[in-house]
Coordinates of C-alpha atoms and ligand atoms in Angstrom, one line a residue:
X1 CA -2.1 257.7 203.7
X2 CA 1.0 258.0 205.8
X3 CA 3.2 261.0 205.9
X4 CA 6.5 262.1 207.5
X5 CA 7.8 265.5 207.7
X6 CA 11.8 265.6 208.4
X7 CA 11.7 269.6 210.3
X8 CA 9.5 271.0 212.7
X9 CA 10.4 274.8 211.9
X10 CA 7.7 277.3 209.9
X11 CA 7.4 274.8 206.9
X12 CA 7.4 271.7 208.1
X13 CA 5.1 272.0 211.2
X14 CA 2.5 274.5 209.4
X15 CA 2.3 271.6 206.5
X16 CA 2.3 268.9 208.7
X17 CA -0.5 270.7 210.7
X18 CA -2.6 271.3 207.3
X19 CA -1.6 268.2 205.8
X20 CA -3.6 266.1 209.1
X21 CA -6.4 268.9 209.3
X22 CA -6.3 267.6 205.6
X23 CA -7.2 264.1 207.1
X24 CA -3.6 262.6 206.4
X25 CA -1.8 260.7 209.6
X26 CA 1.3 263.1 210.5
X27 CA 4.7 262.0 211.8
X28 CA 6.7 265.0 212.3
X29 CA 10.3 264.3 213.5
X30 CA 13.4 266.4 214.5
X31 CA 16.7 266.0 216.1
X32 CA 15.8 268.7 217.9
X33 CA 14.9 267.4 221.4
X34 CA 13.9 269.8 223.3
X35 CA 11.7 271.1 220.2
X36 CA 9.8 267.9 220.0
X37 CA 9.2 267.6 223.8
X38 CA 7.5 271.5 223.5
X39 CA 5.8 270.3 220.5
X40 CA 4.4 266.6 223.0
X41 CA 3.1 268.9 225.6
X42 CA 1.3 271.1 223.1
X43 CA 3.3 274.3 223.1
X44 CA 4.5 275.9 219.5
X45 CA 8.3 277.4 219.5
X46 CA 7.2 279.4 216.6
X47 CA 4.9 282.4 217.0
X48 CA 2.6 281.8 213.8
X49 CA -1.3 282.7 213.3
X50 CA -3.8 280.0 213.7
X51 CA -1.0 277.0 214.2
X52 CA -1.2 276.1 217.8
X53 CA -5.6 276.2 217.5
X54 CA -4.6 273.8 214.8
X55 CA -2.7 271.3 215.7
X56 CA -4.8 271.0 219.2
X57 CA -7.6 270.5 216.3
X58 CA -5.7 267.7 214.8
X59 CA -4.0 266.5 217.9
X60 CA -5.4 263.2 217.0
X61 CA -3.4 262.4 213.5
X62 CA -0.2 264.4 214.4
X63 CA 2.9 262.6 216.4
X64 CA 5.8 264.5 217.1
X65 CA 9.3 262.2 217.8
X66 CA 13.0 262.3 217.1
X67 CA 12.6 258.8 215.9
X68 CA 13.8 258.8 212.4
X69 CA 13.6 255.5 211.8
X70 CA 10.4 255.0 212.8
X71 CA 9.1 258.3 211.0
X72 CA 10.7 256.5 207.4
X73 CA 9.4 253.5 208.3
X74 CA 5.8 254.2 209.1
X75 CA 5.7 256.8 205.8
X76 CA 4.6 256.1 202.3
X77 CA 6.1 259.9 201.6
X78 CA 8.7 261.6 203.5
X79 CA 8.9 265.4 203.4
X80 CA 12.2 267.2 203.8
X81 CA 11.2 270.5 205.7
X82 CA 14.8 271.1 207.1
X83 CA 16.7 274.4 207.4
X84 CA 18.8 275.3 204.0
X85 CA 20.9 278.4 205.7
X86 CA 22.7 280.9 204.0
X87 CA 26.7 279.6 204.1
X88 CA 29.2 282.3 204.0
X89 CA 29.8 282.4 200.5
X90 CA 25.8 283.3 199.9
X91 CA 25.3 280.2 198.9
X92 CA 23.1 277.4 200.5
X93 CA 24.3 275.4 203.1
X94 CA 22.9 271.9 202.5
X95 CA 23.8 270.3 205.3
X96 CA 20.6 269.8 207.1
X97 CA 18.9 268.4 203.8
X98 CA 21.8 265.8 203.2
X99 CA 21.7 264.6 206.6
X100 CA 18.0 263.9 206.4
X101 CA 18.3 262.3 203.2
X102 CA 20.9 260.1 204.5
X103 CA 18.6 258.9 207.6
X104 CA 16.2 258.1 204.8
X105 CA 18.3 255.7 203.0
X106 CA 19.1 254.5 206.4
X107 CA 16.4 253.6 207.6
X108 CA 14.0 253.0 204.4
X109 CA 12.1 249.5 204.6
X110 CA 10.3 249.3 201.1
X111 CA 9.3 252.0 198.6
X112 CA 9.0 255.5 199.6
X113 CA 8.4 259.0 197.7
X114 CA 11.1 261.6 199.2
X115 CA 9.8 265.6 198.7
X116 CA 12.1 268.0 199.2
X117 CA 10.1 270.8 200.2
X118 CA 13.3 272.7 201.6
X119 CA 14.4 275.6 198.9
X120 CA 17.3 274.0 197.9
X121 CA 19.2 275.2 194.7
X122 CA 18.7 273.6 191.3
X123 CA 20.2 270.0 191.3
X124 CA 19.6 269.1 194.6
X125 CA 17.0 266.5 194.4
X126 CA 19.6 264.8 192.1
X127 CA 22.0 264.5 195.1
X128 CA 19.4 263.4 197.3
X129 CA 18.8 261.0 195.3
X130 CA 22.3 259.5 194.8
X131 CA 22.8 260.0 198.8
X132 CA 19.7 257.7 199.1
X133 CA 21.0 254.9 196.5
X134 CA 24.4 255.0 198.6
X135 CA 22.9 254.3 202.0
X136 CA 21.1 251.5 200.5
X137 CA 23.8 249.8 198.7
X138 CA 25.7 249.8 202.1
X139 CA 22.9 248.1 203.3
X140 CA 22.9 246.2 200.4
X141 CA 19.2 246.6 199.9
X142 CA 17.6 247.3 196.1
X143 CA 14.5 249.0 197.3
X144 CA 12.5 251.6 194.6
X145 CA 11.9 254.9 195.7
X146 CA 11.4 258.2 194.0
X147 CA 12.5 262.2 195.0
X148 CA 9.7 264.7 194.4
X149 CA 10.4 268.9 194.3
X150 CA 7.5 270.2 195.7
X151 CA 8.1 274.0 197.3
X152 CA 6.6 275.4 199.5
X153 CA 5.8 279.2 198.4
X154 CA 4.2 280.4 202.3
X155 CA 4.4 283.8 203.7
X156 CA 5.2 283.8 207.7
X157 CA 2.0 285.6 209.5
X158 CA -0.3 283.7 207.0
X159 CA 1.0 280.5 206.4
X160 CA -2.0 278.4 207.6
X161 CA -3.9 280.2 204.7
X162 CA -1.1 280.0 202.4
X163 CA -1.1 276.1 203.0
X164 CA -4.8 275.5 203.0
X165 CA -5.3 278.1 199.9
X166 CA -2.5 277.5 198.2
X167 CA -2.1 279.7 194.8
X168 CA -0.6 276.2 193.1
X169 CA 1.2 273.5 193.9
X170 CA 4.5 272.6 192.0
X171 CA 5.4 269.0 191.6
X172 CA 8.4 267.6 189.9
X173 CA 8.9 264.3 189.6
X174 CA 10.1 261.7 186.9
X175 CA 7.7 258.8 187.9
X176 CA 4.2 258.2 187.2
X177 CA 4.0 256.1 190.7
X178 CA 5.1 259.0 192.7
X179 CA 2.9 261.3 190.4
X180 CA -0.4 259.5 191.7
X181 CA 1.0 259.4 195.4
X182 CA 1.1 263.3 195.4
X183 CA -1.8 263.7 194.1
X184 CA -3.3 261.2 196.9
X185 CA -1.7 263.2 199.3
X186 CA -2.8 266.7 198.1
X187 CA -6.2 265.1 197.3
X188 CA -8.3 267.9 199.1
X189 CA -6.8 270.8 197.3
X190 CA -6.9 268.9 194.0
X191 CA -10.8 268.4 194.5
X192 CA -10.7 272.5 195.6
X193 CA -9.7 273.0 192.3
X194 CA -6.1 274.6 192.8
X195 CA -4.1 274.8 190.0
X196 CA -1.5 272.1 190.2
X197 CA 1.9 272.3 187.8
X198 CA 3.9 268.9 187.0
X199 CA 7.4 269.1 185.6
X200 CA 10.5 268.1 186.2
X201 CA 12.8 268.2 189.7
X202 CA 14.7 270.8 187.9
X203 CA 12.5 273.0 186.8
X204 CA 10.6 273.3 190.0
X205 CA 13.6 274.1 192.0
X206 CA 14.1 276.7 189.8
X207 CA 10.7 278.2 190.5
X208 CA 10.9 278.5 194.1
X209 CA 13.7 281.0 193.5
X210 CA 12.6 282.6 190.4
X211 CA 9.4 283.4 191.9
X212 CA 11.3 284.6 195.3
X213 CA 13.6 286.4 193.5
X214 CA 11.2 288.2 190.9
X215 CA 9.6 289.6 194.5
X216 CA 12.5 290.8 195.4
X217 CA 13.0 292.5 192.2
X218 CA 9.4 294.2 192.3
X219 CA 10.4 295.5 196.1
X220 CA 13.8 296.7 195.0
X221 CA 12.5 298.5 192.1
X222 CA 9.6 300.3 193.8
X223 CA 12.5 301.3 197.2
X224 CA 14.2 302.8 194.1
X225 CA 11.4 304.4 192.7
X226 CA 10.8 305.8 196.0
X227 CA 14.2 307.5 196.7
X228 CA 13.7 309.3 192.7
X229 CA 10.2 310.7 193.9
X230 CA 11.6 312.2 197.4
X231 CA 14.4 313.7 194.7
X232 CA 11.8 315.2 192.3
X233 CA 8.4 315.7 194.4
X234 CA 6.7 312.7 193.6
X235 CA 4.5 310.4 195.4
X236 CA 5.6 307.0 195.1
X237 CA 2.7 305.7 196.5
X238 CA 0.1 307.3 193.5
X239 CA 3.0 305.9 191.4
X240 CA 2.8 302.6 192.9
X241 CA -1.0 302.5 192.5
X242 CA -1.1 303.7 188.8
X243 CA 1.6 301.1 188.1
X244 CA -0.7 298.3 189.3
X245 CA -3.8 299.3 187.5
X246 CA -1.8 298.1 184.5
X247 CA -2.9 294.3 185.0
X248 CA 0.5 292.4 183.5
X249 CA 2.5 294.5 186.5
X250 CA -0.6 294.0 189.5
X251 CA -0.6 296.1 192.6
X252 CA 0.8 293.5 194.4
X253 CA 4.4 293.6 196.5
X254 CA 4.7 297.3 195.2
X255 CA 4.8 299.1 198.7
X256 CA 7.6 301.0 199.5
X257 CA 9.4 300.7 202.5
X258 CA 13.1 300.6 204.1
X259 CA 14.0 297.4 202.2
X260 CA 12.9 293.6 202.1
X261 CA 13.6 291.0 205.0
X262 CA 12.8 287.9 206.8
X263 CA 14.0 284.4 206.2
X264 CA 13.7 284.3 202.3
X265 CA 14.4 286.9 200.3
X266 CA 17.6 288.1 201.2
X267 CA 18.5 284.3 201.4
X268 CA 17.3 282.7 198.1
X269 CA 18.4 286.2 196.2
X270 CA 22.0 285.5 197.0
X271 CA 21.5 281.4 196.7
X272 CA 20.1 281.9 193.3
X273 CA 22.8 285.0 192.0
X274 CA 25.2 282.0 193.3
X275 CA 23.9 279.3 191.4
X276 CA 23.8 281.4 188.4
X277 CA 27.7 282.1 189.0
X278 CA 28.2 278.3 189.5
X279 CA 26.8 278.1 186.0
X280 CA 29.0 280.9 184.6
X281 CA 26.2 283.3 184.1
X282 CA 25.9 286.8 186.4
X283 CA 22.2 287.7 187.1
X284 CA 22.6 291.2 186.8
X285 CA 18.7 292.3 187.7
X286 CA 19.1 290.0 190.6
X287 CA 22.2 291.3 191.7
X288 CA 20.9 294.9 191.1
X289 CA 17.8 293.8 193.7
X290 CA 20.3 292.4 196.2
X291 CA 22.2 295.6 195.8
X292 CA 19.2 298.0 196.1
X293 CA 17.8 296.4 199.1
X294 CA 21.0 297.1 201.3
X295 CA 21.2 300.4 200.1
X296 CA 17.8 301.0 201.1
X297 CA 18.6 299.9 204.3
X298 CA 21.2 302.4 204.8
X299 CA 19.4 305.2 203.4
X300 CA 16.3 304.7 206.0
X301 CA 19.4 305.6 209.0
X302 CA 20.8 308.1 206.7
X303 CA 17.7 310.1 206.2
X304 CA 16.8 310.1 210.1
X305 CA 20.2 311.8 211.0
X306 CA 20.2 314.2 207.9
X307 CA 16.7 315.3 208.7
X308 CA 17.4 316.1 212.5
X309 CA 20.9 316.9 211.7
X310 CA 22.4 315.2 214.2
X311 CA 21.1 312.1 216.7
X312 CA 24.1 312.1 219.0
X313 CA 21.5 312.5 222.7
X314 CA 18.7 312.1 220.9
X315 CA 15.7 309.4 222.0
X316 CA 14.3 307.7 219.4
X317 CA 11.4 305.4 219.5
X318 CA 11.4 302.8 217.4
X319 CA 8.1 300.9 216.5
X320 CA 8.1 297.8 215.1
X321 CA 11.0 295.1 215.3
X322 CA 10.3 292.0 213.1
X323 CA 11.1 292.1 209.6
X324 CA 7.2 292.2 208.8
X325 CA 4.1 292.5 211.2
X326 CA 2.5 289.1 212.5
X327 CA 5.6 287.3 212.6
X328 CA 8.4 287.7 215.7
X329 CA 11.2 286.7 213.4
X330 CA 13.7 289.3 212.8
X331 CA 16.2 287.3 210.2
X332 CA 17.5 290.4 208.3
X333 CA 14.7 292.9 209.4
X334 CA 16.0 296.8 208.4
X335 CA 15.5 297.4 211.9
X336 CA 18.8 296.1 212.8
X337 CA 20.7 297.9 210.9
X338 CA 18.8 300.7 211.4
X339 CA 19.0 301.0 214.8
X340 CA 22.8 299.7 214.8
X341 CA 23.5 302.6 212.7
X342 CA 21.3 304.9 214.8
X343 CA 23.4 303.8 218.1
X344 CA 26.5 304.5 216.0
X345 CA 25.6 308.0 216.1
X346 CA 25.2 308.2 219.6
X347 CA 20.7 307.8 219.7
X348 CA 19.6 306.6 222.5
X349 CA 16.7 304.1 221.5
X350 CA 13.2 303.1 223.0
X351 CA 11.5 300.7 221.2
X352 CA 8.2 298.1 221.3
X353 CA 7.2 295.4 219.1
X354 CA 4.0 293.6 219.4
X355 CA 6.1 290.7 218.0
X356 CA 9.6 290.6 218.3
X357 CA 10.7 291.8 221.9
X358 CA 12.5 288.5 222.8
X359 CA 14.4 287.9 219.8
X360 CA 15.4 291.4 219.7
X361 CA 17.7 291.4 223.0
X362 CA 20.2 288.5 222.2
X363 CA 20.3 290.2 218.5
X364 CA 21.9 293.4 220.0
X365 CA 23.1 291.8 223.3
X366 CA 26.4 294.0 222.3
X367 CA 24.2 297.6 222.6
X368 CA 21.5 297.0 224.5
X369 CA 22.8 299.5 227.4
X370 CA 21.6 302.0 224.5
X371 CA 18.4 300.5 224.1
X372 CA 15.4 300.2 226.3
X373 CA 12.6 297.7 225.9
X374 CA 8.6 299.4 226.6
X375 CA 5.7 298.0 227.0
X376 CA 4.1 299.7 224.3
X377 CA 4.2 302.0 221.6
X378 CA 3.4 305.2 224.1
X379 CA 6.4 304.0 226.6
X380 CA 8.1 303.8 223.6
X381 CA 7.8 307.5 222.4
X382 CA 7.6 309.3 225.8
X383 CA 10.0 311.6 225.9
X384 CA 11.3 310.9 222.1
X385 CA 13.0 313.4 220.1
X386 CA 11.7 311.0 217.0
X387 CA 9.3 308.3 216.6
X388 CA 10.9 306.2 213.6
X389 CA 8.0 303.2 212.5
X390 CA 10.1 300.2 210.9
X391 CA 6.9 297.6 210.7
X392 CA 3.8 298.0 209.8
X393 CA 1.5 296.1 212.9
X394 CA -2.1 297.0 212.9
X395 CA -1.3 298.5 216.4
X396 CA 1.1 301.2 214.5
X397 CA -1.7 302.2 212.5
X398 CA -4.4 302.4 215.0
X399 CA -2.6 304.5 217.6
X400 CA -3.0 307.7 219.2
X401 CA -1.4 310.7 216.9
X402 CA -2.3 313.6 219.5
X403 CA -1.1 311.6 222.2
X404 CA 1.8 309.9 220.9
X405 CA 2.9 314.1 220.1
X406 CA 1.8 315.0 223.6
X407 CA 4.1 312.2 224.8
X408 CA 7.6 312.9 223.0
X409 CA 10.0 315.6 223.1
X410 CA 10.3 316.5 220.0
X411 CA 7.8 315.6 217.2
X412 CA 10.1 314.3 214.1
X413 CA 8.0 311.2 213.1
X414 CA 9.9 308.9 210.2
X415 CA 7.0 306.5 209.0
X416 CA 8.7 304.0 207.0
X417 CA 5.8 302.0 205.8
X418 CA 3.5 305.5 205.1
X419 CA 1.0 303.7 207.1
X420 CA -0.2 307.7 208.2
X421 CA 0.2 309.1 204.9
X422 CA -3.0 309.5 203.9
X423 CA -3.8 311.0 207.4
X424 CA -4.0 315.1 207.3
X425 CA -3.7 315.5 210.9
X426 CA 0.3 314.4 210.8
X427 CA 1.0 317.0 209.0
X428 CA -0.4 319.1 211.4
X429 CA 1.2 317.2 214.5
X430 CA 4.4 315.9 213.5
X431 CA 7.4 317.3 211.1
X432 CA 6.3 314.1 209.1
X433 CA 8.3 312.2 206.5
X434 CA 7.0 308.9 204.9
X435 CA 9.0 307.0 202.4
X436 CA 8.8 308.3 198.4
X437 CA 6.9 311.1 199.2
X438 CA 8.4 313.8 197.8
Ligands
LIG1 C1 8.2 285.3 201.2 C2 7.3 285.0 200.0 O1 6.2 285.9 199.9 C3 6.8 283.5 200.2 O2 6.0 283.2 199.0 C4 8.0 282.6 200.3 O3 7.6 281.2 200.5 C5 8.8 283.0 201.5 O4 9.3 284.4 201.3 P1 7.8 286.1 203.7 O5 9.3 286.1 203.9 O6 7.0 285.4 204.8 O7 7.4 285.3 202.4 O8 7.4 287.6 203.6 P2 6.7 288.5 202.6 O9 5.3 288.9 203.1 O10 6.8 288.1 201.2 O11 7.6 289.8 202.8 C6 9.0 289.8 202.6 C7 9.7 291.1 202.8 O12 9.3 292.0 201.8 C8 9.3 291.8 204.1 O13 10.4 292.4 204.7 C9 8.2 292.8 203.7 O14 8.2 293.9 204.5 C10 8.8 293.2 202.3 N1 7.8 293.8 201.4 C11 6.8 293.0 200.9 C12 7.9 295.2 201.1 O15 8.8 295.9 201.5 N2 7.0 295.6 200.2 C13 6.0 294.9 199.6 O16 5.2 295.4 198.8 C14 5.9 293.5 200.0

C-alpha cells in the first residue's frame, strides 16, 4: 500500500508519520519548499510531542517532495491534509483544498481514492469531486476514482496518541471499492479493534464540526457557569466535578478557564454557524458558544484591572503564551487579548512560556516595547505587581509559591486555569483569585 498526503502541517505530517510507523509507504508533498527541504534534512517546523523521534523511526517508508505529480502517481490513496483557514466572512476558505484537488486530476494516471481529511464544510467532497472529473475531461482521460471524508479529530500536544489510539475512525464514502481500500489502509487499527463508522461524505463532514462544536459548547457553558459562581459564592470546580459524575454529561472538557483557543474551535464554530446560515437556519447554541467564549476573554482582563483597581505602571507577569500547554501555537490563545487589553491600560508585562516564546514576538510586534521576554517563570514575576497564569504547563504547576511571592512586588496572583486552587498555602501567600471560585 501506497499513500500520499497533500500538507505537511499538524495533520498531514503526524498521519503521514503514523500511517508509515503503521507499515504504509508515505509520500508527503507540499508546495511549501522550504518546509519540505527542513522536513529532507530531518528537522520538524512544528513543535509536536513524539513526531520528530517518529519519523527518524520510520525514516525509511516516509519521502517528503514538492513533486505533485509524482506523489498522485505513485499513490493508490491520496490524502488532502491542506490548510482550510478562516476567510473573513467566518467562513472557510477552500482555497488550499481546491488547489490540491485540482493537482490530483492533473496529474492522476489510473484509479485513485481522494480523502479529504481537511475540515472542510458539508458539501465539499462533492466539489472535489466535480474539480477532479473537470481536470480529467481536459485531459480527455475517463479514469475511476473515488472521494472519501475521513476527519481527522487530533488534539495538538497529543496527536501522535490521538492518531495511533484513535477514539474512531469516520469514513464516508459511496463505493464499496474505496470502502475495502480504507480499510487496507487503516488495517492496524481495524485489527486493534477501534470502532470504525461508515456513512456517507455528508454526514461525516458534518461530524467533524458537530463534534468540534459540541466541545465548544461544553467549554462555553462551564466559562459561564464560572462567572455565576464568582457572583453567588460558588465553586465552579465542585460544580464541574458533580456535573460529570452524571455519566450522559462526563467530566470531560468541563474545566474552566479564560475561554477556548487554538486552531479549531474558534474556527470550525464560526465555519459551522456559517454553513448553517448558508442553509437558512441560525444555530443559536452555537452562536451563544461563539459569543460566550469572546466574552470570557474580555472578562479574564476585566477582572485583573478591577481587582487591582487600576494597572496603569503596574508589572505583570504573565505565564503561559500558547492557547494550551504542549503546543507553541498561539492561533486565538486568550492571552493575546489579554495582554493587548492589559497594555491598553498602561501594564507593563513580563512574561515566559515553555512553548510559545517565538511565535509570541511577531504576534505583538506592534507592543512589544511594553513587553519583556524571561527566561523563566521566576524572571518573569520578579518584581511583578501581579502574576496572571493564562496556560496551564506542568512547569506552572510545579513552581515555587514562596519564592515566586519573595520575587514580585506585589503579590496579586490571577490563576486562570485554578491549577493552585486546591493548594492552602496561596491563600496564605498571595491575594489569590482562580476562575469560578466564588
Ligand atoms: C481540538 C479537538 O479536541 C480535536 O478533537 C480536534 O481535532 C481539534 O480541536 P485542540 O485544538 O488541539 O483540539 O485542543 P483541545 O485540547 O481540544 O483544547 C481546545 C481549547 O479548549 C484550548 O484553548 C483549551 O484550553 C480549551 N479547553 C479545553 C478549556 O478551556 N477547558 C476544557 O475543559 C478543555
Amino acid at each position: 500500500m501506497k499513500i500520499g498526503i497533500i500538507g505537511t502541517g499538524y495533520v498531514g505530517l503526524v498521519h503521514g508519520a503514523v500511517m508509515a510507523d503503521f507499515g504504509i509507504e508515505v509520500i508527503c508533498a507540499d508546495i511549501d519548499k522550504q518546509k519540505i527541504d527542513k522536513l529532507n534534512k530531518g528537522e520538524v517546523p512544528i513543535y509536536e510531542p513524539g513526531l520528530k523521534e517518529l519519523l527518524q523511526k520510520v525514516n525509511d517508508r516516509i519521502q517528503f517532495t514538492t513533486d505533485l505529480e509524482y506523489t498522485v502517481e505513485n499513490s493508490e490513496a491520496i490524502f488532502i491534509a491542506v490548510g482550510t483557514p478562516q476567510a473573513e466572512d467566518g467562513s472557510a476558505d477552500l482555497t488550499y483544498v481546491f488547489q490540491a484537488a485540482e493537482s490530483i486530476g492533473k496529474h492522476m494516471n489510473g484509479y485513485k481514492v481522494i480523502v479529504n481529511k481537511s475540515t472542510v464544510p458539508v458539501g465539499t467532497g462533492k466539489r472535489v469531486k466535480e474539480i477532479i472529473k473537470k481536470q480529467l475531461e481536459n485531459k480527455d482521460v475517463n479514469y475511476d476514482f473515488d472521494v472519501v471524508s475521513n476527519p481527522e479529530f487530533l488534539r495538538e500536544g497529543k496527536a501522535i496518541k490521538d492518531s495511533q489510539l484513535p477514539d474512531r475512525i469516520i469514513i464516508g464514502c459511496e463505493s464499496e471499492k474505496a470502502k475495502e481500500i480504507m480499510k487496507k489502509i487503516y488495517d492496524v487499527l481495524y485489527l486493534k479493534e477501534t470502532p470504525f463508522l461508515f456513512t456517507n461524505i455528508e454526514t461525516a463532514e458534518t461530524i467533524k464540526y458537530a463534534a468540534n462544536a459540541f466541545l465548544a459548547v461544553k467549554i462555553s457553558y462551564i466559562n459561564e457557569m464560572a462567572l455565576l459562581c464568582e457572583k453567588v459564592g460558588a465553586d465552579v470546580q465542585e460544580v464541574a466535578k458533580a456535573m460529570g459524575m452524571d455519566g450522559r454529561i462526563s467530566s470531560k472538557f468541563l474545566n474552566a478557564g479564560p475561554g477556548f483557543g487554538g486552531s479549531c474551535f474558534p474556527k470550525d464554530t464560526r465555519a459551522i454557524y456559517d454553513t448553517a446560515l448558508k442553509n437558512s437556519e441560525e444555530m443559536m447554541v452555537i452562536k451563544g458558544a461563539i459569543e460566550a467564549n469572546e466574552k470570557q476573554k474580555r472578562k479574564m482582563a476585566e477582572k485583573i484591572i478591577s481587582i487591582m483597581e487600576t494597572v496603569s505602571n503596574k508589572t505583570i507577569g504573565i505565564l503561559g503564551l500558547s492557547f494550551k500547554p504542549e503546543t507553541d501555537d498561539m492561533r486565538e490563545a486568550p492571552s493575546i487579548n489579554i495582554i493587548r487589553e492589559l497594555v491598553q491600560k498602561g501594564a507593563r508585562i513580563k512574561t515566559f512560556c515553555p512553548g510559545a516564546m517565538k511565535e509570541a514576538r511577531p504576534i505583538f510586534s506592534d507592543i512589544n516595547e511594553h513587553i519583556q521576554y524571561c527566561k523563566d517563570e521566576y524572571e518573569a514575576v520578579k518584581d511583578a505587581h501581579a502574576v496572571v497564569i493564562i496556560t496551564e504547563w506542568n512547569q506552572f504547576r510545579g513552581m515555587n509559591l514562596q519564592r515566586t511571592k519573595k520575587l514580585m512586588k506585589d503579590n496579586y496572583m490571577f490563576d486562570l486555569r485554578n491549577i493552585h486552587a486546591k493548594d492552602k498555602s496561596v491563600y496564605e501567600l498571595f491575594q489569590y483569585y482562580g476562575v469560578g471560585k466564588g
